[in-house]
Tab-separated table of C-alpha atoms and ligand atoms in Angstrom:
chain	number	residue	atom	x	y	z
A	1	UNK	CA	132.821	-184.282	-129.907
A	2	UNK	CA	130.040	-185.581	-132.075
A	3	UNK	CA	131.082	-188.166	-133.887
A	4	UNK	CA	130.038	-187.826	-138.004
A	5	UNK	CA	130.301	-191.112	-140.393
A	6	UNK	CA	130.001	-190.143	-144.119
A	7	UNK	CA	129.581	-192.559	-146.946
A	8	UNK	CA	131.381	-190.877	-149.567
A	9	UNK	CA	134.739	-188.883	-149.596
A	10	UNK	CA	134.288	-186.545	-152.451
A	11	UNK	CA	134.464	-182.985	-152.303
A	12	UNK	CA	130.784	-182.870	-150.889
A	13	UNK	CA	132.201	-184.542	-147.391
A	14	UNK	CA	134.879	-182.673	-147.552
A	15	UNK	CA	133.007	-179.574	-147.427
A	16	UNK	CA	130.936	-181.520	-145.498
A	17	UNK	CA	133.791	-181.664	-142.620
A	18	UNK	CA	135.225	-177.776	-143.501
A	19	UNK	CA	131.367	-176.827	-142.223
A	20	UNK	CA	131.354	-179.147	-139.356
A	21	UNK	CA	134.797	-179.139	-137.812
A	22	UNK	CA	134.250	-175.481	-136.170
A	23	UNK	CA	131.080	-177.050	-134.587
A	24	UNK	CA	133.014	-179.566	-132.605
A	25	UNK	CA	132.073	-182.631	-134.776
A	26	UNK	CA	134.790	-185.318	-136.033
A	27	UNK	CA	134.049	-187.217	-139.297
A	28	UNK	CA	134.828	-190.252	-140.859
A	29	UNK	CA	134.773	-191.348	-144.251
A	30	UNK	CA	133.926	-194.685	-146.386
A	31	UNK	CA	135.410	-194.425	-149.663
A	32	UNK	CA	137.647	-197.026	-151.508
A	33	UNK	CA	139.732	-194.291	-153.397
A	34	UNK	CA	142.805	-193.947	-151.881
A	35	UNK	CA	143.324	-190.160	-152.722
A	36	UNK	CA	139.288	-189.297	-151.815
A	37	UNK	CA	139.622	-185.873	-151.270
A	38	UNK	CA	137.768	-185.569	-147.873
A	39	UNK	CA	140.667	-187.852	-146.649
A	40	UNK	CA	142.570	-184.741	-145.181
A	41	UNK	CA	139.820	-183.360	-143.592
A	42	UNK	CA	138.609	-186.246	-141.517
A	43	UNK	CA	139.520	-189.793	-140.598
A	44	UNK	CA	139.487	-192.095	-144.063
A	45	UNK	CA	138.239	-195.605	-143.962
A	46	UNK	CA	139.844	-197.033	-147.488
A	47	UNK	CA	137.858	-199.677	-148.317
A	48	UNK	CA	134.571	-200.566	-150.527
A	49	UNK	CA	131.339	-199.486	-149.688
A	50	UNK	CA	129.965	-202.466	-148.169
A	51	UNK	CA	133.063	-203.606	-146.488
A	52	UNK	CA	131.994	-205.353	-143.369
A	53	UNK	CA	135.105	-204.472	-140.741
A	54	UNK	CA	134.470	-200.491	-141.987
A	55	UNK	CA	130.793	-200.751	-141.733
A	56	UNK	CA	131.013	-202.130	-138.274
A	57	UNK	CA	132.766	-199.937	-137.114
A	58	UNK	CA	130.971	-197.175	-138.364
A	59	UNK	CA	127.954	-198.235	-136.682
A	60	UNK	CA	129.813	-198.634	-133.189
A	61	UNK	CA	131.708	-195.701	-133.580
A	62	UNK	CA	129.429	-192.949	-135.075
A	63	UNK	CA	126.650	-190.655	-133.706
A	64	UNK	CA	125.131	-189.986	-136.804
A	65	UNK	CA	125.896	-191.469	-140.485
A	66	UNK	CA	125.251	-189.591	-143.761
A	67	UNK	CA	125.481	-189.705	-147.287
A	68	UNK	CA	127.551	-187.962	-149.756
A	69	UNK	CA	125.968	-189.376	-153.247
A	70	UNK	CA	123.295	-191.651	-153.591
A	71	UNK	CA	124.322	-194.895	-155.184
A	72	UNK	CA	124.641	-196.663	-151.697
A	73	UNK	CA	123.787	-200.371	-151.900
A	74	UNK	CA	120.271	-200.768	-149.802
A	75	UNK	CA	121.618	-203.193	-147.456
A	76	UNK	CA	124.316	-201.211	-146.549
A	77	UNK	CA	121.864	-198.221	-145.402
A	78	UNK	CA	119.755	-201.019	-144.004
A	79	UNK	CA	122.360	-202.248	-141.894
A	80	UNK	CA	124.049	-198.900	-140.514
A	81	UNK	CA	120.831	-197.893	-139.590
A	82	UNK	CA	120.172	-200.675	-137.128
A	83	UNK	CA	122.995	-199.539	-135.225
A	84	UNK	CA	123.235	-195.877	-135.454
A	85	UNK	CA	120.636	-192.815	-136.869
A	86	UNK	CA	121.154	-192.497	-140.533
A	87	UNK	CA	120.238	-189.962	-142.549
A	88	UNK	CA	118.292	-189.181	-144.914
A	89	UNK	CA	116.813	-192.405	-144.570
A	90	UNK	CA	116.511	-195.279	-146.732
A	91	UNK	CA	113.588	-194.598	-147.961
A	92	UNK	CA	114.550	-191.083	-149.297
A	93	UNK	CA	117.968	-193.060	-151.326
A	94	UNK	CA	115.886	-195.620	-152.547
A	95	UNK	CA	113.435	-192.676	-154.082
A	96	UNK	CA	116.397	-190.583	-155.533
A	97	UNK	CA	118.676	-192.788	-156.803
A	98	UNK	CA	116.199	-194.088	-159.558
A	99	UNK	CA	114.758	-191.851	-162.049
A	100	UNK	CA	111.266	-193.653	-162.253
A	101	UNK	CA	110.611	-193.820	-158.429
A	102	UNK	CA	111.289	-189.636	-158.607
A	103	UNK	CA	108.992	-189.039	-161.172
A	104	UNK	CA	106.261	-191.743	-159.532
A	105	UNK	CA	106.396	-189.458	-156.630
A	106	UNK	CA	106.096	-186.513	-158.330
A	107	UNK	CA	103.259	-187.198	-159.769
A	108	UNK	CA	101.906	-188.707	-156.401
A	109	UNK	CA	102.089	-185.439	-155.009
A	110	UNK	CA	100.707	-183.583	-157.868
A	111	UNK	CA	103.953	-181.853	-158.847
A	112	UNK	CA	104.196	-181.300	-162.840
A	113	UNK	CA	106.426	-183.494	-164.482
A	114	UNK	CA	107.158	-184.309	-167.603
A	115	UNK	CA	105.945	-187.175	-169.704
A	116	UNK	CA	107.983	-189.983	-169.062
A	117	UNK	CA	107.894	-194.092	-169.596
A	118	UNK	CA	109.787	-196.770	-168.368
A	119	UNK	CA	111.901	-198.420	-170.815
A	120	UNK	CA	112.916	-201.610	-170.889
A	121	UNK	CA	113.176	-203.036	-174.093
A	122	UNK	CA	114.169	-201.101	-177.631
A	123	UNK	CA	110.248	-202.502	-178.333
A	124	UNK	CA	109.515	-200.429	-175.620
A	125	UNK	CA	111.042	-197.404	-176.515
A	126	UNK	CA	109.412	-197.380	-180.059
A	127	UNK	CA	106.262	-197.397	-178.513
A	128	UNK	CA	107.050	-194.770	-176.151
A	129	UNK	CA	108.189	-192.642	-178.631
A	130	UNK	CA	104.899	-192.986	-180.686
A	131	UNK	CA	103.130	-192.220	-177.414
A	132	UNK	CA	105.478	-188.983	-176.336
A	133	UNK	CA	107.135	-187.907	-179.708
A	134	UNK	CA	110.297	-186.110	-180.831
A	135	UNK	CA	112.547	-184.481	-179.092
A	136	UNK	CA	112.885	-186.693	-175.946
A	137	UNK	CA	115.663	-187.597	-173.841
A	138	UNK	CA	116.520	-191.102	-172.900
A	139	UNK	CA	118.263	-191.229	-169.578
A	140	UNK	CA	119.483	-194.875	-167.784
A	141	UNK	CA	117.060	-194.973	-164.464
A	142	UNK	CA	120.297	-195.172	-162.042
A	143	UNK	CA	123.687	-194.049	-162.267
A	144	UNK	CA	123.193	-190.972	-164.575
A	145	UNK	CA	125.229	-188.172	-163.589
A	146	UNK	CA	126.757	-184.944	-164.986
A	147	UNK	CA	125.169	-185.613	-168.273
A	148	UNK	CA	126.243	-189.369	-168.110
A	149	UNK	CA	124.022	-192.032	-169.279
A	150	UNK	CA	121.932	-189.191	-171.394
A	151	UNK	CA	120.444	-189.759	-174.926
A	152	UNK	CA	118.826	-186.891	-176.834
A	153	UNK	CA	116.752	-188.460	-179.559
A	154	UNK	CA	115.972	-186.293	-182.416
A	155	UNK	CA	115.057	-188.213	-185.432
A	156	UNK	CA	114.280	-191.671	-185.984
A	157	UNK	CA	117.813	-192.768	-186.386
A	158	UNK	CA	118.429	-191.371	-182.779
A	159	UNK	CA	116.099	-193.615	-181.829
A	160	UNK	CA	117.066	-196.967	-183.620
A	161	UNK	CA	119.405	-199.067	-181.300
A	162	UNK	CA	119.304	-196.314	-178.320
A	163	UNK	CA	118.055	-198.716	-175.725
A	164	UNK	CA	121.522	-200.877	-176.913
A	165	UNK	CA	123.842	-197.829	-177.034
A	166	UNK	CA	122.672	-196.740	-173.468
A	167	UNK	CA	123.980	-200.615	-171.915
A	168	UNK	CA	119.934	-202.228	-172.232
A	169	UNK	CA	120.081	-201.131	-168.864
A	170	UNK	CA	116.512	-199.998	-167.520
A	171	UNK	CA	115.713	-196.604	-168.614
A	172	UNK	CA	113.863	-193.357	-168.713
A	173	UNK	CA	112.364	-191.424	-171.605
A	174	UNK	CA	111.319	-188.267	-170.853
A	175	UNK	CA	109.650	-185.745	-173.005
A	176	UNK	CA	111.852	-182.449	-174.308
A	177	UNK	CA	110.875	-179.728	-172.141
A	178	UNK	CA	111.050	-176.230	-173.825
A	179	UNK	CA	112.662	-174.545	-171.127
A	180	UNK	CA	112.939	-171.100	-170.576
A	181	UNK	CA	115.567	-171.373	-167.863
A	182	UNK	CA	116.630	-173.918	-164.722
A	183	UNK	CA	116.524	-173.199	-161.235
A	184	UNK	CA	117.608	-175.065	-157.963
A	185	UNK	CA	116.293	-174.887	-154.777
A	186	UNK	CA	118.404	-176.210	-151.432
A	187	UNK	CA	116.095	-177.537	-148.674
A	188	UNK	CA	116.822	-178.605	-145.504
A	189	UNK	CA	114.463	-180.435	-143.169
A	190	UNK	CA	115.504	-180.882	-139.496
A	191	UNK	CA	114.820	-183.978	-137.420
A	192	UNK	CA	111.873	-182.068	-135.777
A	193	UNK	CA	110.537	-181.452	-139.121
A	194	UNK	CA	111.470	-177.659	-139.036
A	195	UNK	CA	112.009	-176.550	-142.750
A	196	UNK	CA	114.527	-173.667	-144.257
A	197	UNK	CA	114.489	-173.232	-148.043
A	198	UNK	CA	117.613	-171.033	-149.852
A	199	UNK	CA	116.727	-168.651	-152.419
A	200	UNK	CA	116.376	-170.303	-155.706
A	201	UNK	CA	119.143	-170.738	-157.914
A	202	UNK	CA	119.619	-170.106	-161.478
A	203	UNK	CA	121.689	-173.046	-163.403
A	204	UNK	CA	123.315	-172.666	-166.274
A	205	UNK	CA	124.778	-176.506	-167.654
A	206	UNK	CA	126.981	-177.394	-170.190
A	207	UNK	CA	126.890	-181.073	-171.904
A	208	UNK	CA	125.055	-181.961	-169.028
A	209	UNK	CA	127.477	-180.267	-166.384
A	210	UNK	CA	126.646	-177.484	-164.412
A	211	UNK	CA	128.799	-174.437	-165.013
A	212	UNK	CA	127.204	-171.638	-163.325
A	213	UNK	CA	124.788	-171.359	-160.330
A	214	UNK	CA	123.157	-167.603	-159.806
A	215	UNK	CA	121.628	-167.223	-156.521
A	216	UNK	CA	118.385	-164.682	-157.448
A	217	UNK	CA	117.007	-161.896	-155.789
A	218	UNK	CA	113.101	-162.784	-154.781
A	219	UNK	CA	112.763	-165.068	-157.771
A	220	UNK	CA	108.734	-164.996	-158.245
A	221	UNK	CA	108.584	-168.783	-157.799
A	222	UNK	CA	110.087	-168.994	-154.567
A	223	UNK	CA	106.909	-169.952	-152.614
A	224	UNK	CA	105.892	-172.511	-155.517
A	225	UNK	CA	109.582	-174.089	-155.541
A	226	UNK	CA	109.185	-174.172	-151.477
A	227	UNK	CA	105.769	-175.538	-151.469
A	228	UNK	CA	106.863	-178.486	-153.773
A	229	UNK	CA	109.794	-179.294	-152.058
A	230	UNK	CA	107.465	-179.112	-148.356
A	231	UNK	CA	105.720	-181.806	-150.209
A	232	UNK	CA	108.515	-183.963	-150.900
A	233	UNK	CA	110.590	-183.957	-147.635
A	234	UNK	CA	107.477	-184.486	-145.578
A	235	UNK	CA	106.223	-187.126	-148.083
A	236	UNK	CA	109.907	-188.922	-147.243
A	237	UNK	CA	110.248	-187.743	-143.904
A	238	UNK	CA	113.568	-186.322	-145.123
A	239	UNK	CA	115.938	-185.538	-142.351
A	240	UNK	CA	118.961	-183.502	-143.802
A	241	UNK	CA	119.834	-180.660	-147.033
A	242	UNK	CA	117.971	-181.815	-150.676
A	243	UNK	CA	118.824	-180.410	-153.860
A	244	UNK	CA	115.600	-180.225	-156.175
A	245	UNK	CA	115.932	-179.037	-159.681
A	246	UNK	CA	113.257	-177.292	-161.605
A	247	UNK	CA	112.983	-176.160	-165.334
A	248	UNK	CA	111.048	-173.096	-165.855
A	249	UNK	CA	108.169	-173.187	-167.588
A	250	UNK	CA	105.078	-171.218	-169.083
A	251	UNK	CA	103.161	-170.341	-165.874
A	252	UNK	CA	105.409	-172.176	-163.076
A	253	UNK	CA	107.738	-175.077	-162.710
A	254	UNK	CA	108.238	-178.536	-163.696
A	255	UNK	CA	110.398	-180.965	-161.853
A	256	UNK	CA	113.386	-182.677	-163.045
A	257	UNK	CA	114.970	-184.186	-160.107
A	258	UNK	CA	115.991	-184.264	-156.796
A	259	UNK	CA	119.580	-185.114	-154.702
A	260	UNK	CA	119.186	-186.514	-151.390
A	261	UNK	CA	122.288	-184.245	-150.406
A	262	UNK	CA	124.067	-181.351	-150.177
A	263	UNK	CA	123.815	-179.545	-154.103
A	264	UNK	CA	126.272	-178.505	-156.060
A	265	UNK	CA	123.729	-175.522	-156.828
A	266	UNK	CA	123.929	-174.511	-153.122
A	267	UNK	CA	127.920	-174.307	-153.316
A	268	UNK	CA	127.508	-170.467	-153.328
A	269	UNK	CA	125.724	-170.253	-149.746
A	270	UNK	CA	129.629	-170.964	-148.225
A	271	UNK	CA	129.694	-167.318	-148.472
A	272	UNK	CA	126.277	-166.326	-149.364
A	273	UNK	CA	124.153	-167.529	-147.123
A	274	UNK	CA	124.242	-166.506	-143.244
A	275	UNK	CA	124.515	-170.719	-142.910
A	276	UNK	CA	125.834	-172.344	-145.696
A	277	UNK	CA	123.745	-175.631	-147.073
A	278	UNK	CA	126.838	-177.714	-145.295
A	279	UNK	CA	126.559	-176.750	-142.064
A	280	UNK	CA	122.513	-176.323	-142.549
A	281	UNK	CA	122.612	-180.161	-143.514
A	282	UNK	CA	125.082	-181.051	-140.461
A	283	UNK	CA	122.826	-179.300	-137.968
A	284	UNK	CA	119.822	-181.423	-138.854
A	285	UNK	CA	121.042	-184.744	-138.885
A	286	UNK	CA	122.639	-183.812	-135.225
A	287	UNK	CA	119.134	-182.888	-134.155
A	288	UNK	CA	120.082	-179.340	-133.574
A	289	UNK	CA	117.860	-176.073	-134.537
A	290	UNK	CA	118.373	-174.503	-137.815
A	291	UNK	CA	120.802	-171.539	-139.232
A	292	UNK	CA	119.372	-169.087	-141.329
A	293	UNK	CA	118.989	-169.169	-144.737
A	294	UNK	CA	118.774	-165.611	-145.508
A	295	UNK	CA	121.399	-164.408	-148.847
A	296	UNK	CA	123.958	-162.360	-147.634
A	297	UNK	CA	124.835	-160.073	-150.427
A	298	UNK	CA	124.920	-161.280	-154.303
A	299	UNK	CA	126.252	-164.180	-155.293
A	300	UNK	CA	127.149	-167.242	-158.047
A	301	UNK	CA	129.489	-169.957	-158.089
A	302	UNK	CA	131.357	-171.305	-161.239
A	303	UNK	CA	132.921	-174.614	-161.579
A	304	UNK	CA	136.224	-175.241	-162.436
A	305	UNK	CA	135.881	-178.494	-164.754
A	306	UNK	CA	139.141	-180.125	-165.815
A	307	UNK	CA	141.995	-177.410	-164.860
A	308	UNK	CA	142.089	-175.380	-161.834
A	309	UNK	CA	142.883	-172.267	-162.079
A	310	UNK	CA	145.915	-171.000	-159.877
A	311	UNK	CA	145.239	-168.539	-155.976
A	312	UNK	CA	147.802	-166.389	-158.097
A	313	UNK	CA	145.381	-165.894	-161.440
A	314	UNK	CA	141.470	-165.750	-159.459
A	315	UNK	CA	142.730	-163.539	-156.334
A	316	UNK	CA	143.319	-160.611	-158.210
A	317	UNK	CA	139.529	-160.929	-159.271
A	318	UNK	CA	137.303	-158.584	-157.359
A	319	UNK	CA	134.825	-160.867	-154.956
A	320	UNK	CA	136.410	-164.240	-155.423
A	321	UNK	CA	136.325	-166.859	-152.656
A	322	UNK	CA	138.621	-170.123	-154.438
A	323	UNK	CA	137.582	-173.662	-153.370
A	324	UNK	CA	140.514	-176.221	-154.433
A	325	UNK	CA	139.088	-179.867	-153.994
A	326	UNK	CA	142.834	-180.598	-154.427
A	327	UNK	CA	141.989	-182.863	-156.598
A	328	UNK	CA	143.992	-184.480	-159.964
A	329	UNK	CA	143.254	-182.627	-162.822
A	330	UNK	CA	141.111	-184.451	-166.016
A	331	UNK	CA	138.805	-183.655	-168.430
A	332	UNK	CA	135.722	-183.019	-167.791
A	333	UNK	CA	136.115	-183.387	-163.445
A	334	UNK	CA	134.992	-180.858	-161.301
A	335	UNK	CA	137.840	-179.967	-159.458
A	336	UNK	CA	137.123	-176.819	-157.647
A	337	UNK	CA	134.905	-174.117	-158.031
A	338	UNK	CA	134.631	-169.832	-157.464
A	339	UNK	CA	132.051	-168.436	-155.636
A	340	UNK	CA	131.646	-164.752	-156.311
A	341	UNK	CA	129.492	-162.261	-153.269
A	342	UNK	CA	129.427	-158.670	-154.310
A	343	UNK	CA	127.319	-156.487	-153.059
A	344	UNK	CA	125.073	-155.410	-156.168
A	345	UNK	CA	123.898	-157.515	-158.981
A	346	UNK	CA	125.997	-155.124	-161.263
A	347	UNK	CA	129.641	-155.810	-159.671
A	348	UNK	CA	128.378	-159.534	-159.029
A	349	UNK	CA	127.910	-159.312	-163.478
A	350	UNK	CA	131.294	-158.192	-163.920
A	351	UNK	CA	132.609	-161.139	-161.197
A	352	UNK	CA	131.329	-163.419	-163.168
A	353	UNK	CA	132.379	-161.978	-166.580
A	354	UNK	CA	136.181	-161.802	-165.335
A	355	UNK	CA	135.952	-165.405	-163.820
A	356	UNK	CA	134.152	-167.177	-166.793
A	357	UNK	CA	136.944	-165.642	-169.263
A	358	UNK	CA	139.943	-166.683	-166.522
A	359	UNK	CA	138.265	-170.269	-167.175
A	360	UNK	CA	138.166	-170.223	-170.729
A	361	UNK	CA	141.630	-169.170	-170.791
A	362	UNK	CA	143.339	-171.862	-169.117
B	401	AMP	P1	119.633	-184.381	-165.469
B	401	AMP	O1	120.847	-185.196	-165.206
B	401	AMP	O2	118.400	-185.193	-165.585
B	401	AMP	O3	119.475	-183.242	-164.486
B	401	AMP	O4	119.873	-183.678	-166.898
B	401	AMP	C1	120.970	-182.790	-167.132
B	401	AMP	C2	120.530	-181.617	-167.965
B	401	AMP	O5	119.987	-182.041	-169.223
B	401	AMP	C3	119.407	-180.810	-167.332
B	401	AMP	O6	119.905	-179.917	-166.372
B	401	AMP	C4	118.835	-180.118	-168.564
B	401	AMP	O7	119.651	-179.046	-168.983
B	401	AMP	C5	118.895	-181.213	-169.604
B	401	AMP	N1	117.628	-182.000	-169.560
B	401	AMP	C6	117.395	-183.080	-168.799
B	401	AMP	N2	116.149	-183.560	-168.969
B	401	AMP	C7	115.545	-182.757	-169.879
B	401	AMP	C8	114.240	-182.715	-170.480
B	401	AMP	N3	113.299	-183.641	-170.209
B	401	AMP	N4	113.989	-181.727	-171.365
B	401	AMP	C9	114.937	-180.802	-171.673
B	401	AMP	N5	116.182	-180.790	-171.148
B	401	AMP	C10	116.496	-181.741	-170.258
């Protein structure tokens, strides 16, 4: 049995553990929330993050250690990774987990971005704003997720006090991009460098959440979306699945940002893919080769945010696969999602038609 340590016991190590357990591995999880919902799926370690009898014997205990989200302290990465192989390394967290550092990089390896500044001071942001204009978004440099931490600035008044209203902590400003439409790409690099890219994704979000993912049929930026994320996981020397987020643009892509993890874009490949981003991401940390990343048939995935819908109301619903995080209802959590695989665009329309409206009605 191969022995899996995940920091994190959300519904991404859960998932995490559904994909792994057929493969003979065992997990464990850190997480200090005493209902984590991974914590049926694997051994729990309730306790905080850097707790030192947990860590310990994590790094004893495991073969491998992973990540489920990226807000790890450094010195907790540093320290597992004395002991035991971690990935994706440190250096990979330390790039994702702060807005400025992602967009540095991009720009390093000549990836379009945005403009952007570093804001530190409201000073600073008037200046920035001279420099970049209106519409811009304002987003806190760590921390930000699901729309959190998030200022669209409009008009001057947006802009007066926003620094304040966003906690003075350090920030981001980042020009409005005039999207035509966001995509996803799920990339997976194994420990012998051996790359496999999913079929890009469409995104639709809503207040910042994502609410639908499309997974498209040889979407003409494929080989762009691949070459940029080649560049980043060799740039990191990522070992493990990375979500990297795109908004589509006049003549190709721009980059908005990347997770050092498994995607909640790439939640439809449980079904849709011949191996699903989970297991993808398990087999590389373990050293092993590669599953394919070829679509089978055509599918999305829609999140259930707040409610969750009953097995009684989406079963019914032709091409429905239900994923229950089991996890307390609340406004605004994702608590499960639907992925849909049909086996022509058309039906996989009308899926996702009968879902959405199950949603709204509940
Ligand atoms: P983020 O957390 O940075 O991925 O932002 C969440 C969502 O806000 C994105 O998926 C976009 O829909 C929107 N958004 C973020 N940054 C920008 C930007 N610079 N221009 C336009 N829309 C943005």
């Amino acid at each position: 049995m191969m022995k899996v340590g995940v920091i994190g016991g959300g519904q991404l190590g859960r998932m995490l553990a559904l994909a792994g357990t057929p493969l003979g591995m065992e997990f464990s999880f850190l997480d200090p929330a005493p209902d984590a919902c991974a914590a049926p799926v694997g051994n729990h370690l309730c306790a905080a993050y850097d707790a030192k009898a947990e860590l310990e014997q994590l790094a004893k205990s495991m073969d491998v250690v992973t990540f489920e989200f990226e807000n790890v302290p450094s010195e907790v990465v540093a320290y597992l990774a004395q002991h035991v192989p971690v990935f994706p390394n440190a250096e990979s967290l330390r790039v994702a987990r702060d807005r400025l550092n992602e967009k540095n990089m991009f720009r390093e390896l000549d990836i379009p971005v945005t403009g952007f500044a570093n804001i530190e001071s409201q000073q600073q942001l008037d200046e920035a704003v001279a420099q970049l204009g209106l519409p811009a978004i304002l987003k806190t440099r760590t921390l930000g997720y699901d729309g959190k931490g998030q200022k669209v600035l409009r008009t001057a008044e947006d802009v007066a006090g926003a620094h304040a209203e966003l906690g003075a902590v350090p920030c981001l400003l980042e020009a409005f991009v005039a999207f035509s439409g966001e995509v996803s790409v799920i990339a997976v690099r194994g420990r012998s460098g051996e790359i496999a890219c999913y079929p890009l994704t469409h995104n639709t979000h809503q207040d910042g959440i994502l609410v639908l993912s499309v997974a498209s049929d040889q979407h003409p930026q494929q080989a762009l979306a691949e070459d940029y994320a080649r560049r980043v996981l060799e740039k990191l020397d990522y070992v493990g699945a990375l979500g990297f987020e795109f908004f589509e643009v006049e003549g190709g892509l721009m980059a908005n940002e990347i997770a050092p993890r498994v995607h909640n874009s790439g939640h439809w490949t449980t079904e849709g893919a011949e191996c699903s981003q989970f297991e993808n991401h398990l087999r590389a940390i373990a050293g092993l080769p590669l599953g394919s990343t070829a679509r089978v048939g055509h599918s999305a995935m829609l999140n259930c945010i707040g409610r969750m819908p009953s097995n009684q109301q989406v079963m019914p619903l032709a091409d429905t696969h239900v994923h229950n995080y089991g996890k307390a209802e609340k406004p605004g959590r994702k608590v499960g999602h639907i992925n849909l695989r049909s086996q022509n665009a058309e039906q996989l329309q009308q899926a996702i038609t009968a879902v959405q409206s199950l949603l709204k009605s509940l």
